[in-house]
GROMACS .gro file of N, CA and C in nm:
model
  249
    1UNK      N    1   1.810  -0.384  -1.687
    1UNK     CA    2   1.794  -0.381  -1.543
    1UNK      C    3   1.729  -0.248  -1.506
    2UNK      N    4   1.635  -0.185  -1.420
    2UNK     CA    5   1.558  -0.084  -1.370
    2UNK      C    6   1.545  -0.090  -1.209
    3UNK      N    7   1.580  -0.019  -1.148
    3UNK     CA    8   1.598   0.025  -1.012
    3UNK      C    9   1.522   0.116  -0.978
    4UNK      N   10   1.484   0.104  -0.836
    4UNK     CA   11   1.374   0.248  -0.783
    4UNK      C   12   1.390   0.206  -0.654
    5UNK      N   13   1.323   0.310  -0.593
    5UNK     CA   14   1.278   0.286  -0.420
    5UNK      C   15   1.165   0.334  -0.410
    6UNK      N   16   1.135   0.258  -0.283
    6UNK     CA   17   1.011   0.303  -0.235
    6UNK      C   18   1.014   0.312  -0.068
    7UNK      N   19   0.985   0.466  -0.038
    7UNK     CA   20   0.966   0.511   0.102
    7UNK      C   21   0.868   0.441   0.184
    8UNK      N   22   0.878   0.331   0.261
    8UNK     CA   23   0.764   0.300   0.324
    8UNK      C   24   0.721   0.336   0.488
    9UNK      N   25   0.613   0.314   0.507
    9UNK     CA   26   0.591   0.420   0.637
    9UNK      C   27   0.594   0.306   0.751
   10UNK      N   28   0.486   0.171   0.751
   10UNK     CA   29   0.500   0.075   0.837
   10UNK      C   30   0.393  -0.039   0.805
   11UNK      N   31   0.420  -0.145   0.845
   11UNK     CA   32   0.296  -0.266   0.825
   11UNK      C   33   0.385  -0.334   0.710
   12UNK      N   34   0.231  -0.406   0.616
   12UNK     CA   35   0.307  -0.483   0.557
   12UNK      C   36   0.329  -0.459   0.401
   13UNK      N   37   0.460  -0.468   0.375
   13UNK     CA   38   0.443  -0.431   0.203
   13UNK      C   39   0.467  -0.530   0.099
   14UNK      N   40   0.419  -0.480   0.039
   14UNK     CA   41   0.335  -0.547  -0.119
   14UNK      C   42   0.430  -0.477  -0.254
   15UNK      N   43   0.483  -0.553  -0.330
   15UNK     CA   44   0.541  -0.577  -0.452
   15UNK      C   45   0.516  -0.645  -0.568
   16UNK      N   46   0.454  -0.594  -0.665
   16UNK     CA   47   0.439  -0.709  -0.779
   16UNK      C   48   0.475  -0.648  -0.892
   17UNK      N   49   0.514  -0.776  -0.967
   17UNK     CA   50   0.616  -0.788  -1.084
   17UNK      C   51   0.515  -0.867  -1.247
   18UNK      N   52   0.452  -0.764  -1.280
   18UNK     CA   53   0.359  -0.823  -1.390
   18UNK      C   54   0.422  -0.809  -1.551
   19UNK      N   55   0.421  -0.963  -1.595
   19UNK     CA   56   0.472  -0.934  -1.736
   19UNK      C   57   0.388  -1.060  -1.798
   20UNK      N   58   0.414  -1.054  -1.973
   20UNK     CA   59   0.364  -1.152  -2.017
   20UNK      C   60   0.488  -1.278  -2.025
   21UNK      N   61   0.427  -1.428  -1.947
   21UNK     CA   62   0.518  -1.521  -1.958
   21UNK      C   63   0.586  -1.525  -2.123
   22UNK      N   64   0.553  -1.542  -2.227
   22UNK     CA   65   0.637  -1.528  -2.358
   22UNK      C   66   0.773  -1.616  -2.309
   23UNK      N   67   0.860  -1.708  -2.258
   23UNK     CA   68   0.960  -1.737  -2.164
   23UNK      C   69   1.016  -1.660  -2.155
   24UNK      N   70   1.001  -1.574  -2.103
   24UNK     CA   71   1.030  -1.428  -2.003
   24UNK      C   72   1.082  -1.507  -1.844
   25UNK      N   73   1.203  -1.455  -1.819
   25UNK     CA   74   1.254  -1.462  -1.641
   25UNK      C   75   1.287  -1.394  -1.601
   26UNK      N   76   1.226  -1.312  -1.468
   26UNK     CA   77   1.287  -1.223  -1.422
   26UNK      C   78   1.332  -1.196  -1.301
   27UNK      N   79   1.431  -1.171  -1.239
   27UNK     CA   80   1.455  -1.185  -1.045
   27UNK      C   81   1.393  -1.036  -1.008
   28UNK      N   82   1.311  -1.028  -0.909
   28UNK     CA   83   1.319  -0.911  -0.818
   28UNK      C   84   1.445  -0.928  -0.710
   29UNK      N   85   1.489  -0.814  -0.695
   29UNK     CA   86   1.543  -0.778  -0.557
   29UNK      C   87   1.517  -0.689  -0.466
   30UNK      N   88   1.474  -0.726  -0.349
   30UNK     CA   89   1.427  -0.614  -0.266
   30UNK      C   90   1.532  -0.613  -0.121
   31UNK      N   91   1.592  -0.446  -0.130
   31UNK     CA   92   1.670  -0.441  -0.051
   31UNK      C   93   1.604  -0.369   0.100
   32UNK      N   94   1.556  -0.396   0.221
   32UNK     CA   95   1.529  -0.365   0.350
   32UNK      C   96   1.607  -0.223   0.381
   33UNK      N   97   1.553  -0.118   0.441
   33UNK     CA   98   1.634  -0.027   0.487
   33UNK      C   99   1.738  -0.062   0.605
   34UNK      N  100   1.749  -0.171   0.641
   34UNK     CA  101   1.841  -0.212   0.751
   34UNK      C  102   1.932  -0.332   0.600
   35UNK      N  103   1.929  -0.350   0.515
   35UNK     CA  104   2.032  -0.431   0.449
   35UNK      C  105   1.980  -0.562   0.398
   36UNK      N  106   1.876  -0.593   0.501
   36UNK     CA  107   1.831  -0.754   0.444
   36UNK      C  108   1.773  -0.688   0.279
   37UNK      N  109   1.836  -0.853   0.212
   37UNK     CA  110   1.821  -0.879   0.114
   37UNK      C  111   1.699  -1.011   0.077
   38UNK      N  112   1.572  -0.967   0.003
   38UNK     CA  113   1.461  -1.075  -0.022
   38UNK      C  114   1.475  -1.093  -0.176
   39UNK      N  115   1.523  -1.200  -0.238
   39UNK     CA  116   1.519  -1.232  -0.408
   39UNK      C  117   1.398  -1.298  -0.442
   40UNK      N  118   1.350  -1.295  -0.565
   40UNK     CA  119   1.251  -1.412  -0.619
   40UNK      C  120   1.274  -1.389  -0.759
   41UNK      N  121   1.271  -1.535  -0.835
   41UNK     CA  122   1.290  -1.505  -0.942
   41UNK      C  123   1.153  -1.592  -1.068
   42UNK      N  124   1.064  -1.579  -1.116
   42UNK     CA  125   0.944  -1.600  -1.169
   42UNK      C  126   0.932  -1.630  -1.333
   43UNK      N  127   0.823  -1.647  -1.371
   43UNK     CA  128   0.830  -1.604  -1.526
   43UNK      C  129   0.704  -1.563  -1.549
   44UNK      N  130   0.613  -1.505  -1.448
   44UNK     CA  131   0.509  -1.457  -1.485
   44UNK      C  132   0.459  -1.368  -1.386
   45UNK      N  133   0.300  -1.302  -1.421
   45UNK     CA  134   0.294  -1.255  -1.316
   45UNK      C  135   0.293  -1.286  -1.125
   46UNK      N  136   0.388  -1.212  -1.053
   46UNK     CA  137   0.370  -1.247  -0.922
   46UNK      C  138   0.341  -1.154  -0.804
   47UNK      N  139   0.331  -1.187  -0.712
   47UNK     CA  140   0.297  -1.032  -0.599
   47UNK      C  141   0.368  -1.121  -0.459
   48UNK      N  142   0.485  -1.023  -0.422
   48UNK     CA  143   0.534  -1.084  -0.257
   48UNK      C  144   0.469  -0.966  -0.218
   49UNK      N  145   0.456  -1.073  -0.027
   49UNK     CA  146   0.453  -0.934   0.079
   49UNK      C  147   0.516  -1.011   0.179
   50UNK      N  148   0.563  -0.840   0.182
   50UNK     CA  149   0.670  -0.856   0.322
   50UNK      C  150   0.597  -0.836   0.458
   51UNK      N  151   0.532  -0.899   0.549
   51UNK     CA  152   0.469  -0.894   0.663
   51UNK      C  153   0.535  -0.803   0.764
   52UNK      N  154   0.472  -0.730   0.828
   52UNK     CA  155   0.560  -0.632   0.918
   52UNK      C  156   0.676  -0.583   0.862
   53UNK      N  157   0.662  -0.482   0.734
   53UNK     CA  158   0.815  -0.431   0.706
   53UNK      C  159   0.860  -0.356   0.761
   54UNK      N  160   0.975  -0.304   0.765
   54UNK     CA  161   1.052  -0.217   0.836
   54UNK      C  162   1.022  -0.098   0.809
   55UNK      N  163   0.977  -0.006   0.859
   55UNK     CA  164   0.960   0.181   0.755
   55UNK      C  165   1.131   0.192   0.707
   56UNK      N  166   1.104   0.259   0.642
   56UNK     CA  167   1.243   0.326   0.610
   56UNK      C  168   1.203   0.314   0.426
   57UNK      N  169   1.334   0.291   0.350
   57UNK     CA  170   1.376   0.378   0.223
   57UNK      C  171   1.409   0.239   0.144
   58UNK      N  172   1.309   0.158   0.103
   58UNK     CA  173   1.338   0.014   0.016
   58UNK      C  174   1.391   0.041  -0.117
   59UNK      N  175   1.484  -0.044  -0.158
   59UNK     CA  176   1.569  -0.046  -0.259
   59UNK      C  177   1.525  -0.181  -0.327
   60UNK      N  178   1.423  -0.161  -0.485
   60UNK     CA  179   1.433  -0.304  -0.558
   60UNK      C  180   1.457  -0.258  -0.708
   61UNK      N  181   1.492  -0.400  -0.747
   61UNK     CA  182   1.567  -0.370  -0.850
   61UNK      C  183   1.515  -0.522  -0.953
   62UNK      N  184   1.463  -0.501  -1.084
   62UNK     CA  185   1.403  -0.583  -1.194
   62UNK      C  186   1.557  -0.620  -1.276
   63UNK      N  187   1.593  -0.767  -1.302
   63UNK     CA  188   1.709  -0.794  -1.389
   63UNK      C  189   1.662  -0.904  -1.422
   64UNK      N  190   1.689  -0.856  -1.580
   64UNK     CA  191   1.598  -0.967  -1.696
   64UNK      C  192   1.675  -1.070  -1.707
   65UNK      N  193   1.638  -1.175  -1.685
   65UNK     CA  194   1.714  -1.337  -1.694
   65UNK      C  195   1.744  -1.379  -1.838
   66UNK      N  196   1.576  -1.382  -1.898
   66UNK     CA  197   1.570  -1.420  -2.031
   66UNK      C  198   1.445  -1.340  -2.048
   67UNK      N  199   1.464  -1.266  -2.144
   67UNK     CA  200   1.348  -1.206  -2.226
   67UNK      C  201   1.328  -1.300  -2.439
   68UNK      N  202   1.192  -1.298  -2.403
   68UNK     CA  203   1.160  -1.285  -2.584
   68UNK      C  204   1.196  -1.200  -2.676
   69UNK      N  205   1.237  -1.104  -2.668
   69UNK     CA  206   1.259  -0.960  -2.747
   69UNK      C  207   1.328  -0.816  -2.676
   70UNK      N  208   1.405  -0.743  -2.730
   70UNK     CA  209   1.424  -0.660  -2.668
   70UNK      C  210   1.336  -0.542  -2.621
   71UNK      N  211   1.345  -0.460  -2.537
   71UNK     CA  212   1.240  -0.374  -2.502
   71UNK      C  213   1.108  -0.448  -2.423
   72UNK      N  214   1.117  -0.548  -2.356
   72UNK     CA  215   1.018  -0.623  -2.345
   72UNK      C  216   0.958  -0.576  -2.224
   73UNK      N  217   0.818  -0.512  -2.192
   73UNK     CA  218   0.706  -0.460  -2.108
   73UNK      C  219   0.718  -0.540  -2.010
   74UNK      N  220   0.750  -0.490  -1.879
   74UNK     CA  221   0.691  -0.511  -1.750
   74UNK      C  222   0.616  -0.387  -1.644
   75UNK      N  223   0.574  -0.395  -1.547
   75UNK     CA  224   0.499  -0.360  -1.450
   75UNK      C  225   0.520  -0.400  -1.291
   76UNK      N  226   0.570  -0.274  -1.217
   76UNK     CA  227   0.606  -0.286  -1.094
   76UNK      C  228   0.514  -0.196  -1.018
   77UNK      N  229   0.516  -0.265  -0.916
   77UNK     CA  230   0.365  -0.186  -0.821
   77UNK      C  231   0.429  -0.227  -0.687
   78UNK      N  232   0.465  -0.160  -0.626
   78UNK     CA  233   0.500  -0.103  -0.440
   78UNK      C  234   0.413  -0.090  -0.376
   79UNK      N  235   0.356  -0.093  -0.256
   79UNK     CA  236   0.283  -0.032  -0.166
   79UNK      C  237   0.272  -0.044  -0.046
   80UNK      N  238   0.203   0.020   0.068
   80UNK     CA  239   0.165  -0.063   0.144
   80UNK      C  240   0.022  -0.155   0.188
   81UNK      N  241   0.011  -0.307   0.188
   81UNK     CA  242  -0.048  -0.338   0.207
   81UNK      C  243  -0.209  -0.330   0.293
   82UNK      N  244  -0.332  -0.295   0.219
   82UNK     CA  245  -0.386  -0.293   0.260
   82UNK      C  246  -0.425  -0.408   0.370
   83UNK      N  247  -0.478  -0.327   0.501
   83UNK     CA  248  -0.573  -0.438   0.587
   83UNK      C  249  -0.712  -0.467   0.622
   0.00000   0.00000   0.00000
């Protein structure tokens, strides 16, 4: 499992979760600086956006469902959405 935040300022933000399918599953969790909770759970590469996010101090968090191997490579990318 790997946890981080990301400070966002305003508009809309962008999250993606890149791995090789291999049957790989993985849930994002993205926690809102006001509490809301957004899950998704995938087996390959994906990208949410959150439309009009809230600014404040986002809390997400990668928990491996099923991996192929231990140590197994992923890629997380935050931002805010370009317009």
């Amino acid at each position: 499992m790997a946890s981080a935040t990301y400070e966002h300022q305003a508009g809309d933000l962008q999250i993606a979760l890149g791995f090789e399918s291999l049957g790989a599953r993985l849930k994002l969790t993205l926690r809102s600086p006001s509490g809301r909770i957004v899950e998704h759970t995938d087996q390959g590469l994906y990208v949410i956006e959150i439309p009009a996010a809230e600014p404040g101090l986002w809390r997400y968090m990668v928990t491996p469902l099923e991996l192929p191997y231990a140590n197994f490579p992923i890629i997380v990318a935050v931002g805010a959405a370009k317009s």
